[in-house]
JSON list of C-alpha atoms in Angstrom, two decimals:
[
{"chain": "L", "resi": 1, "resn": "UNK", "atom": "CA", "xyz": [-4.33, -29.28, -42.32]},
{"chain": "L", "resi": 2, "resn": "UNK", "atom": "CA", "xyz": [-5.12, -32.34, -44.35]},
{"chain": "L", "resi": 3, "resn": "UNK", "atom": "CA", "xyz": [-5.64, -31.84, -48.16]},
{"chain": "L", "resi": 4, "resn": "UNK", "atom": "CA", "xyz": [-7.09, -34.37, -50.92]},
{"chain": "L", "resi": 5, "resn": "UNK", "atom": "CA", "xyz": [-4.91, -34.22, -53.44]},
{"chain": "L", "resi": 6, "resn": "UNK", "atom": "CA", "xyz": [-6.23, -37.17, -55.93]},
{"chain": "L", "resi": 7, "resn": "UNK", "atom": "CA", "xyz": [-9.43, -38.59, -55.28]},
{"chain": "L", "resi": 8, "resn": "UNK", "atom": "CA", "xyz": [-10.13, -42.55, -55.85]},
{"chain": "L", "resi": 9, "resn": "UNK", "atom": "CA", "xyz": [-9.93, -43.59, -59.29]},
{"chain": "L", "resi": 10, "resn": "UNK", "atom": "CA", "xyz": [-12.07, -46.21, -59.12]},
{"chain": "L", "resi": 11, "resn": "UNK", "atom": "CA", "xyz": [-14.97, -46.45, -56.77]},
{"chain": "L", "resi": 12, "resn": "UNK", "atom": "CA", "xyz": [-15.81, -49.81, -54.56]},
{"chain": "L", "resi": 13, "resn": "UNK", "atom": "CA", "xyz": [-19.33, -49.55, -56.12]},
{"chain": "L", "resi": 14, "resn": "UNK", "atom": "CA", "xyz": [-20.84, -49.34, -59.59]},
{"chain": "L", "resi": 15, "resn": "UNK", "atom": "CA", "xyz": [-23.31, -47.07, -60.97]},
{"chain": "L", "resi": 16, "resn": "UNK", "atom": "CA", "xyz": [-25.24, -50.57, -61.77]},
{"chain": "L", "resi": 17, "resn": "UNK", "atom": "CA", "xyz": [-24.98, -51.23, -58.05]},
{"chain": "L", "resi": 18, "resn": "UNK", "atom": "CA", "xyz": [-26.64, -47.77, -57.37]},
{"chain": "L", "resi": 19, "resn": "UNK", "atom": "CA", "xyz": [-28.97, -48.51, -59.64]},
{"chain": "L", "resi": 20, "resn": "UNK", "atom": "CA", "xyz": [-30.12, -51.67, -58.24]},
{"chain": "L", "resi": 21, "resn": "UNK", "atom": "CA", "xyz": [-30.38, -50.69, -54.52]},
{"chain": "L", "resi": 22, "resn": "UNK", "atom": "CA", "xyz": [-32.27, -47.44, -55.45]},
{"chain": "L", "resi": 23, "resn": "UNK", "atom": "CA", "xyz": [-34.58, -49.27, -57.74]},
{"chain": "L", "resi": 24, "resn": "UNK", "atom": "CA", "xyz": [-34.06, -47.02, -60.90]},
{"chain": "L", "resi": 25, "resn": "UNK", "atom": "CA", "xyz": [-33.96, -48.72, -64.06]},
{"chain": "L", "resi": 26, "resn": "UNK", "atom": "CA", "xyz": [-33.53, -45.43, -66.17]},
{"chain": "L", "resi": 27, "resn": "UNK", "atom": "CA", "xyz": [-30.46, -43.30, -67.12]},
{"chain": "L", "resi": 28, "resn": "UNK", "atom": "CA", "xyz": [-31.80, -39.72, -66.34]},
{"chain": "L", "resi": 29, "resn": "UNK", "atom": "CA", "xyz": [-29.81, -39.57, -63.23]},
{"chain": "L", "resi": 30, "resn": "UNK", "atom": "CA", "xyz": [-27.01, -41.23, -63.50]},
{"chain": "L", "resi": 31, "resn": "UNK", "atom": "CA", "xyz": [-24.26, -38.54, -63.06]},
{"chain": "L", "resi": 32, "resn": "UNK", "atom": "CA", "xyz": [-26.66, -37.65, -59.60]},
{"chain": "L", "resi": 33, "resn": "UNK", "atom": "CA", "xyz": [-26.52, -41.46, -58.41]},
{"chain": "L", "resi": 34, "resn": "UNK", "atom": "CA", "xyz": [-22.99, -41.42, -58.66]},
{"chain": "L", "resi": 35, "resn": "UNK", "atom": "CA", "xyz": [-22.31, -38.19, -57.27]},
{"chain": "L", "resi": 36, "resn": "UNK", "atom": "CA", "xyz": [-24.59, -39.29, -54.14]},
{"chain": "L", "resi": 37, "resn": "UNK", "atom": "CA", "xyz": [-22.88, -42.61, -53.83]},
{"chain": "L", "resi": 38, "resn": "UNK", "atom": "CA", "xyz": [-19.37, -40.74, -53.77]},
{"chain": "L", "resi": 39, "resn": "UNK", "atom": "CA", "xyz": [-20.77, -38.48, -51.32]},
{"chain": "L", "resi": 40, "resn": "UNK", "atom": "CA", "xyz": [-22.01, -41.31, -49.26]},
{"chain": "L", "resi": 41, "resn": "UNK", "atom": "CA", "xyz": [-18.25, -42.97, -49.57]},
{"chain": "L", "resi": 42, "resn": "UNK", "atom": "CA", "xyz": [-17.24, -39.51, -48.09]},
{"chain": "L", "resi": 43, "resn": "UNK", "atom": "CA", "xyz": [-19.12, -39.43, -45.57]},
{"chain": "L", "resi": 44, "resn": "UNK", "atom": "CA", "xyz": [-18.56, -42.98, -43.80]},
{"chain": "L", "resi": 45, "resn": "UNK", "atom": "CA", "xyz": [-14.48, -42.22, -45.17]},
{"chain": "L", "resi": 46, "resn": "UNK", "atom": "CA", "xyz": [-15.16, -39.08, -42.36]},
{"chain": "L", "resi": 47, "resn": "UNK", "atom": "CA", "xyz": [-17.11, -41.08, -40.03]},
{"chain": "L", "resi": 48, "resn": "UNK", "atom": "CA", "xyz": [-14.55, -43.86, -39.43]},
{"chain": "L", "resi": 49, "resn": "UNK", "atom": "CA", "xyz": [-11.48, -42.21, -39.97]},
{"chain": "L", "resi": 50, "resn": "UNK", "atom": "CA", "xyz": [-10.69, -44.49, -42.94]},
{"chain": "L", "resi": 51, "resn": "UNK", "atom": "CA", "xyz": [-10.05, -44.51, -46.65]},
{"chain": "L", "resi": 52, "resn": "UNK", "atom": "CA", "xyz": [-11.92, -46.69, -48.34]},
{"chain": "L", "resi": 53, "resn": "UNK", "atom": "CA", "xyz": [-10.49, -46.59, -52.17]},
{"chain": "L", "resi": 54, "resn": "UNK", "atom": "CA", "xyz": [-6.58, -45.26, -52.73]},
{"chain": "L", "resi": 55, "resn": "UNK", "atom": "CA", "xyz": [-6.49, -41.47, -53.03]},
{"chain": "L", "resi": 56, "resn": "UNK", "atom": "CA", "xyz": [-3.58, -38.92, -52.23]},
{"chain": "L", "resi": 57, "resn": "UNK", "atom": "CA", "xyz": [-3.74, -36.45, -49.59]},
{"chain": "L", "resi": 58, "resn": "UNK", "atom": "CA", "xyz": [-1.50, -34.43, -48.18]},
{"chain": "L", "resi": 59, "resn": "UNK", "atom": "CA", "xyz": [-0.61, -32.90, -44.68]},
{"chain": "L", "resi": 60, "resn": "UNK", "atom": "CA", "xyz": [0.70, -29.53, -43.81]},
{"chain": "L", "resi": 61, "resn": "UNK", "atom": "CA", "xyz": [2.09, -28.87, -40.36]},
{"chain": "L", "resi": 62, "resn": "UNK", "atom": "CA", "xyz": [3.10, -25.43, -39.65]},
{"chain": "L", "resi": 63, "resn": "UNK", "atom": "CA", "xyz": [6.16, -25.16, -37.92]},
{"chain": "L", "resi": 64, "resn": "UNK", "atom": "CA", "xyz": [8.54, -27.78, -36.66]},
{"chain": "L", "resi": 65, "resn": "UNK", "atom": "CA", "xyz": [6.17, -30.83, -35.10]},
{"chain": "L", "resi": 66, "resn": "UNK", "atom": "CA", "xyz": [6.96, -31.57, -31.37]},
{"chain": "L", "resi": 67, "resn": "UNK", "atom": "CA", "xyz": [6.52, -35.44, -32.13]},
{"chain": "L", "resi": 68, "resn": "UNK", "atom": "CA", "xyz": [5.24, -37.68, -34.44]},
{"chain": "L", "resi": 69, "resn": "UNK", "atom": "CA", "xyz": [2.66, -36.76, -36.99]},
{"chain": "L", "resi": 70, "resn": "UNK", "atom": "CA", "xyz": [-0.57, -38.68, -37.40]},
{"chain": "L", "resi": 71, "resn": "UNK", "atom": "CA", "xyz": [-1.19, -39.30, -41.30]},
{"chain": "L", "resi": 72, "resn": "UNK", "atom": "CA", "xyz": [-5.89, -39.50, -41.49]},
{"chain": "L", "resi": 73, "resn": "UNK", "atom": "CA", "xyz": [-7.21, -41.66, -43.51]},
{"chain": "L", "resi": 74, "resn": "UNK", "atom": "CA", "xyz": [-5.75, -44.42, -42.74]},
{"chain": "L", "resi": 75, "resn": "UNK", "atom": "CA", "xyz": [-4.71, -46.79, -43.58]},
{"chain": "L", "resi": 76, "resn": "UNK", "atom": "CA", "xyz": [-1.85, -45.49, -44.85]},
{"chain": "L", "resi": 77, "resn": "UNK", "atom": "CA", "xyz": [0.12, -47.60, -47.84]},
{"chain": "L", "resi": 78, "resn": "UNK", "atom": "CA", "xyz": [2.99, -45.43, -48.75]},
{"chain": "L", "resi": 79, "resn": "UNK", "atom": "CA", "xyz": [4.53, -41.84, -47.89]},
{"chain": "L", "resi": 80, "resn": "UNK", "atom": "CA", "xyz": [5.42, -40.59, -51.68]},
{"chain": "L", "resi": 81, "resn": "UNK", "atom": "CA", "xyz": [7.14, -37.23, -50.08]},
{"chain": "L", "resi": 82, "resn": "UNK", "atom": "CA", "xyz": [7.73, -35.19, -47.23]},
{"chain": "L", "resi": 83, "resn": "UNK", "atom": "CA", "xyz": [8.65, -31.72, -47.51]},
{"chain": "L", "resi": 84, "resn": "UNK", "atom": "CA", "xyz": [10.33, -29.40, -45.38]},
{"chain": "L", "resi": 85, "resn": "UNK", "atom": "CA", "xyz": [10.46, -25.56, -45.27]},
{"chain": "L", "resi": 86, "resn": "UNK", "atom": "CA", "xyz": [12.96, -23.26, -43.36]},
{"chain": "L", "resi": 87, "resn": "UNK", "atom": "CA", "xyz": [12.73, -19.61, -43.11]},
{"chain": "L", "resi": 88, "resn": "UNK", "atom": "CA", "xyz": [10.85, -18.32, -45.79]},
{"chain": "L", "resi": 89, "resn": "UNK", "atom": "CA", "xyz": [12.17, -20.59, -48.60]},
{"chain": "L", "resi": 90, "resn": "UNK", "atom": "CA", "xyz": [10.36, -22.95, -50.65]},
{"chain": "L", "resi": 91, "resn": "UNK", "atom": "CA", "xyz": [9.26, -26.58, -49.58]},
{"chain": "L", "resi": 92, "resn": "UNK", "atom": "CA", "xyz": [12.07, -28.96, -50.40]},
{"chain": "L", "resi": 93, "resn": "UNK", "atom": "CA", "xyz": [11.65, -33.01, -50.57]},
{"chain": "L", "resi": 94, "resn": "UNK", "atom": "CA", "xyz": [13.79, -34.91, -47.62]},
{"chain": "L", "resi": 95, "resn": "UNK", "atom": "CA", "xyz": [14.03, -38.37, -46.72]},
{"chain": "L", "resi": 96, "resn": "UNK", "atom": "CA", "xyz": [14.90, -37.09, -43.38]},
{"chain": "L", "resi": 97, "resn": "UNK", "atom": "CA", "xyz": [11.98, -38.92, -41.84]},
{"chain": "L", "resi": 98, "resn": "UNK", "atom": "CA", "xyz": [10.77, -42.20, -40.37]},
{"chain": "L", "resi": 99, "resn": "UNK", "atom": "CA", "xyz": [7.50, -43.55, -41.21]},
{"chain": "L", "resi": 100, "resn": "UNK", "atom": "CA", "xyz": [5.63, -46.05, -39.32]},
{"chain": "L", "resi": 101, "resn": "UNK", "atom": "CA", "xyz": [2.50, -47.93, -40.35]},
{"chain": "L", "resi": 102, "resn": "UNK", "atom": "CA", "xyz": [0.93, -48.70, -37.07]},
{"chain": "L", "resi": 103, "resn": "UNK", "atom": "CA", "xyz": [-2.54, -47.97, -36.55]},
{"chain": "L", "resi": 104, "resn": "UNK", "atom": "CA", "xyz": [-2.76, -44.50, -37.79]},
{"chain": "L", "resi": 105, "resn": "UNK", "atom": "CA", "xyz": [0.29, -44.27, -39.70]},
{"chain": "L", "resi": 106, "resn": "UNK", "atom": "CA", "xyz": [2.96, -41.89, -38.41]},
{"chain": "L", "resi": 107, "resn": "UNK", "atom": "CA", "xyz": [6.05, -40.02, -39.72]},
{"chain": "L", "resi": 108, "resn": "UNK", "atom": "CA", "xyz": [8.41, -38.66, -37.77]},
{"chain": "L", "resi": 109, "resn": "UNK", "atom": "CA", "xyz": [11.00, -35.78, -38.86]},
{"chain": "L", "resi": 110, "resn": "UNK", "atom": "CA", "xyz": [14.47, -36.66, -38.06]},
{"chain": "L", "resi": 111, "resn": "UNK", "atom": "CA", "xyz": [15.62, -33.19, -40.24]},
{"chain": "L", "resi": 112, "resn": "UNK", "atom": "CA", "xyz": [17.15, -30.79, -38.32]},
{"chain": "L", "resi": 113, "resn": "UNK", "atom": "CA", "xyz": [14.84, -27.68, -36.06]},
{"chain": "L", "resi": 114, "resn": "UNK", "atom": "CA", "xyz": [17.30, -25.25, -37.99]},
{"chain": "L", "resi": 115, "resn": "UNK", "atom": "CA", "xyz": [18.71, -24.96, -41.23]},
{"chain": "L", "resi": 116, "resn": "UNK", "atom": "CA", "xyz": [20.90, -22.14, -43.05]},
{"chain": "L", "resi": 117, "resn": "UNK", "atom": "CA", "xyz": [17.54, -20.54, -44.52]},
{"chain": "L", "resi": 118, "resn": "UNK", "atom": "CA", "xyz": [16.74, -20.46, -40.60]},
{"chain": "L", "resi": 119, "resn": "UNK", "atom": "CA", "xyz": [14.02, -22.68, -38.52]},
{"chain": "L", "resi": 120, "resn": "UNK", "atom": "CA", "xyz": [11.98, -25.13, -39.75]},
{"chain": "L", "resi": 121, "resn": "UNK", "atom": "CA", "xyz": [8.60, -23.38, -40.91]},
{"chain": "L", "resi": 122, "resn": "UNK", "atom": "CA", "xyz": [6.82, -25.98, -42.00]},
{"chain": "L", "resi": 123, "resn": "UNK", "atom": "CA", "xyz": [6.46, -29.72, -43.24]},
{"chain": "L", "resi": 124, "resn": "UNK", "atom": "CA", "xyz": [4.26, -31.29, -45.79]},
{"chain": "L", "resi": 125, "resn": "UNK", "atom": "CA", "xyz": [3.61, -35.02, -45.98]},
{"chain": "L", "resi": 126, "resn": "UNK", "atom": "CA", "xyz": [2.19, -36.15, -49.14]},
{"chain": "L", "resi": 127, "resn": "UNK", "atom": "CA", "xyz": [0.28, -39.85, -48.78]},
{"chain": "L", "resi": 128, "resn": "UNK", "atom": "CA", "xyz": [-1.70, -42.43, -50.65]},
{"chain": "L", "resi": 129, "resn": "UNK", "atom": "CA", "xyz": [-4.32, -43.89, -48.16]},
{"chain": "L", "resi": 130, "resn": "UNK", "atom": "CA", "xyz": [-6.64, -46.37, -49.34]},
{"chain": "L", "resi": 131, "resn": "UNK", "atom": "CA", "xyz": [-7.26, -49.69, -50.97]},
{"chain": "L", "resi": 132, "resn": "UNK", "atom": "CA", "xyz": [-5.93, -50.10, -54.02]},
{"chain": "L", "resi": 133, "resn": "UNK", "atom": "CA", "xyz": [-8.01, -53.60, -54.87]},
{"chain": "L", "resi": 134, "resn": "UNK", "atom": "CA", "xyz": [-11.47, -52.28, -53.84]},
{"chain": "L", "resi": 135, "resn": "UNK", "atom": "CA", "xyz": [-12.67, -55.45, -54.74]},
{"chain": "L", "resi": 136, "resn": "UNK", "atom": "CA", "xyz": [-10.95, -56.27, -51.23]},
{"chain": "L", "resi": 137, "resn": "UNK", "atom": "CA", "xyz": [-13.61, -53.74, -49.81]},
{"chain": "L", "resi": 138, "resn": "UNK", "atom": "CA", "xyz": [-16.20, -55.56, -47.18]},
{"chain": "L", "resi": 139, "resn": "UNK", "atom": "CA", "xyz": [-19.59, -56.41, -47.65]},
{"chain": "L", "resi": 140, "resn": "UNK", "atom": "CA", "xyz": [-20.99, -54.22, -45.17]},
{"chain": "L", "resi": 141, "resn": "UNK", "atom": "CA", "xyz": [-18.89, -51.20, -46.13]},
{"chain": "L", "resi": 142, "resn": "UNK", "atom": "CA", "xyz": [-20.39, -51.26, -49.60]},
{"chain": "L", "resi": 143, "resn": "UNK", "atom": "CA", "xyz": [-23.90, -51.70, -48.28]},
{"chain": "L", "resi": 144, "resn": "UNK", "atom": "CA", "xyz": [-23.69, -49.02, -46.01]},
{"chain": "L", "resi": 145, "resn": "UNK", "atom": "CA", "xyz": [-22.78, -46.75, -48.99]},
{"chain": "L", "resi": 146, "resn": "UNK", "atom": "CA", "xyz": [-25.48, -48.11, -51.16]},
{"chain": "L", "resi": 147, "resn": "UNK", "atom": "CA", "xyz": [-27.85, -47.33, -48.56]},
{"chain": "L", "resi": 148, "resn": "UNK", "atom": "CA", "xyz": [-26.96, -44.12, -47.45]},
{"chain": "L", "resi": 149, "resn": "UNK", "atom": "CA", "xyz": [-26.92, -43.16, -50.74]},
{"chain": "L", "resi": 150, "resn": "UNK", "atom": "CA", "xyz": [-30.14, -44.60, -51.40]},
{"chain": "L", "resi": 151, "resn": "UNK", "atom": "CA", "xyz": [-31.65, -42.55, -48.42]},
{"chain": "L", "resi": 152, "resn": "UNK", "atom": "CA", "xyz": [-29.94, -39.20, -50.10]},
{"chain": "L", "resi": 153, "resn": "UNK", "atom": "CA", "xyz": [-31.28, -40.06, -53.05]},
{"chain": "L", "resi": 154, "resn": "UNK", "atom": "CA", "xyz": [-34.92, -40.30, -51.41]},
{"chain": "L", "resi": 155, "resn": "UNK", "atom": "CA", "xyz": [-34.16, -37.21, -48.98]},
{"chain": "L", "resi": 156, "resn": "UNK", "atom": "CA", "xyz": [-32.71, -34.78, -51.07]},
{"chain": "L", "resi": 157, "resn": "UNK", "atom": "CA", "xyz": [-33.37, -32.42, -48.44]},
{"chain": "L", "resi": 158, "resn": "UNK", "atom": "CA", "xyz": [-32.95, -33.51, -44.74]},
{"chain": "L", "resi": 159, "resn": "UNK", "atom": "CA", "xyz": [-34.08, -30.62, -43.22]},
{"chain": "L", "resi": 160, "resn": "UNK", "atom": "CA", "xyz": [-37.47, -29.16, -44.23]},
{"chain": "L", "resi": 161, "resn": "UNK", "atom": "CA", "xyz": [-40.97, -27.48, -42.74]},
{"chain": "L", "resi": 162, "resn": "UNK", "atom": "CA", "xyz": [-41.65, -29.56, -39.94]},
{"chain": "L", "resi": 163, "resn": "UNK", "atom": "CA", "xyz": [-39.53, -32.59, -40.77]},
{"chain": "L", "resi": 164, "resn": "UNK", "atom": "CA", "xyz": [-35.40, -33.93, -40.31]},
{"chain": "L", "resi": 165, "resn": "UNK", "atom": "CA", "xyz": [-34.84, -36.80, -41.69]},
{"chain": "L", "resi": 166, "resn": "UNK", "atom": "CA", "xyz": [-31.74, -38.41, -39.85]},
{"chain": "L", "resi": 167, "resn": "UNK", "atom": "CA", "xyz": [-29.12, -41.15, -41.33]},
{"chain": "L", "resi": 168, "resn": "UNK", "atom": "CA", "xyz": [-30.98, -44.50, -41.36]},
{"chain": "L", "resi": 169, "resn": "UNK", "atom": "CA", "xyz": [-30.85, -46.96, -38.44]},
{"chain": "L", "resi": 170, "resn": "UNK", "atom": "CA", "xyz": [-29.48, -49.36, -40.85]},
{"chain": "L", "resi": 171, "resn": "UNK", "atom": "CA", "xyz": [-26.40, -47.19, -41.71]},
{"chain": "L", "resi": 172, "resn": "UNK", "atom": "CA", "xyz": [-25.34, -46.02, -37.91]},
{"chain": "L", "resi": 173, "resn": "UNK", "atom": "CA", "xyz": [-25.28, -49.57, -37.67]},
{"chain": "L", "resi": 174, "resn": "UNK", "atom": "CA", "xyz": [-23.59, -51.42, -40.37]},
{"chain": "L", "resi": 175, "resn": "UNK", "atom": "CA", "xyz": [-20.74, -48.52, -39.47]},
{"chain": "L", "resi": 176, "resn": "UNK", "atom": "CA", "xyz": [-20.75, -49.49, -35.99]},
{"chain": "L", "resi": 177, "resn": "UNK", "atom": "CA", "xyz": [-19.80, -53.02, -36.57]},
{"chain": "L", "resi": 178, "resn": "UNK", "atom": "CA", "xyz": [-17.05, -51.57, -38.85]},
{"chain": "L", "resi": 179, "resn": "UNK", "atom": "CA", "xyz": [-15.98, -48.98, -35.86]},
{"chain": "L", "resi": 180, "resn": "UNK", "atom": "CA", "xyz": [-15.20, -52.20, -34.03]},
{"chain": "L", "resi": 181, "resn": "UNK", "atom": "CA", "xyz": [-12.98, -54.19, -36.61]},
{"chain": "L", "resi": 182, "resn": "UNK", "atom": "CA", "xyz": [-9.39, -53.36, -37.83]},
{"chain": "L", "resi": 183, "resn": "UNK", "atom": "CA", "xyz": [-10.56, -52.46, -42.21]}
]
């Protein structure tokens, strides 16, 4: 089970940039234009299996893994613990572990199956995935958010009487481009 532990900090977009591609020149909304444009960076983070700004999230394995354990979002800049559990003690940091950054990021537990407490129960990997400069963040990645949450900005509902309103052309798109490109 994957967790976000610390969201980004710092968004690749600005609430001017919202403001621009949604036309909007007042400041009624602006707490709901950035909500929708971190909702939008959510989204296309789920889509393509990638974080887009640094955040922290952690992964929590029951049991002892049978191999490696794949570390989503990637890409993956640093492994800042992993935690084991045996029997019904408490977690306990290790650097019992190897981690490798290939495309996705992996970490595998070198620890011991068994312990005095008894078997391994569980292991958590805590991670930072993410850019950290997202001034590094492409073109088209930022566009994509702008426009999808331009289009949940004009669609606050996608489903009503007689109508669905599906992600734009434009969106399914620029991500498919990205799909095919190492971020």
């Amino acid at each position: 089970m994957y967790e976000l532990i610390t969201p980004p900090a710092v968004e690749p977009f600005s609430l001017t940039d919202l403001k621009s591609a949604l036309r909007v020149d007042h400041s009624n909304e602006d707490d709901l234009l950035m909500r929708l444009g971190i909702t939008a960076r959510a989204f296309i983070e789920r889509r393509l299996g990638h974080a887009i700004a640094a955040q922290t999230w952690r992964l929590t394995h029951p049991g002892q893994p049978s191999g490696p354990l794949t570390l989503r979002p990637g890409k993956v800049s640093a492994v800042t613990d992993v935690s084991l559990r045996y029997g019904e003690g408490a977690y306990a940091s290790t650097f019992d572990y190897t981690f490798c950054e290939s495309r996705p990021a992996t970490v595998t537990i070198t620890a011991p199956s068994a312990a005095e407490d008894g078997a391994m129960t569980g292991v958590q990997v805590t991670f930072t995935a993410g850019r950290s400069d997202v001034s590094t963040t492409p073109p088209e990645l930022i566009e994509a958010i702008l426009s999808l949450a331009a289009h949940y900005y004009e669609n606050r509902e996608a489903v009503g009487e007689g109508r669905y309103v599906a992600m734009p052309l434009k969106v399914e798109s620029l991500l498919s481009g990205l799909r095919e490109v190492s971020l």
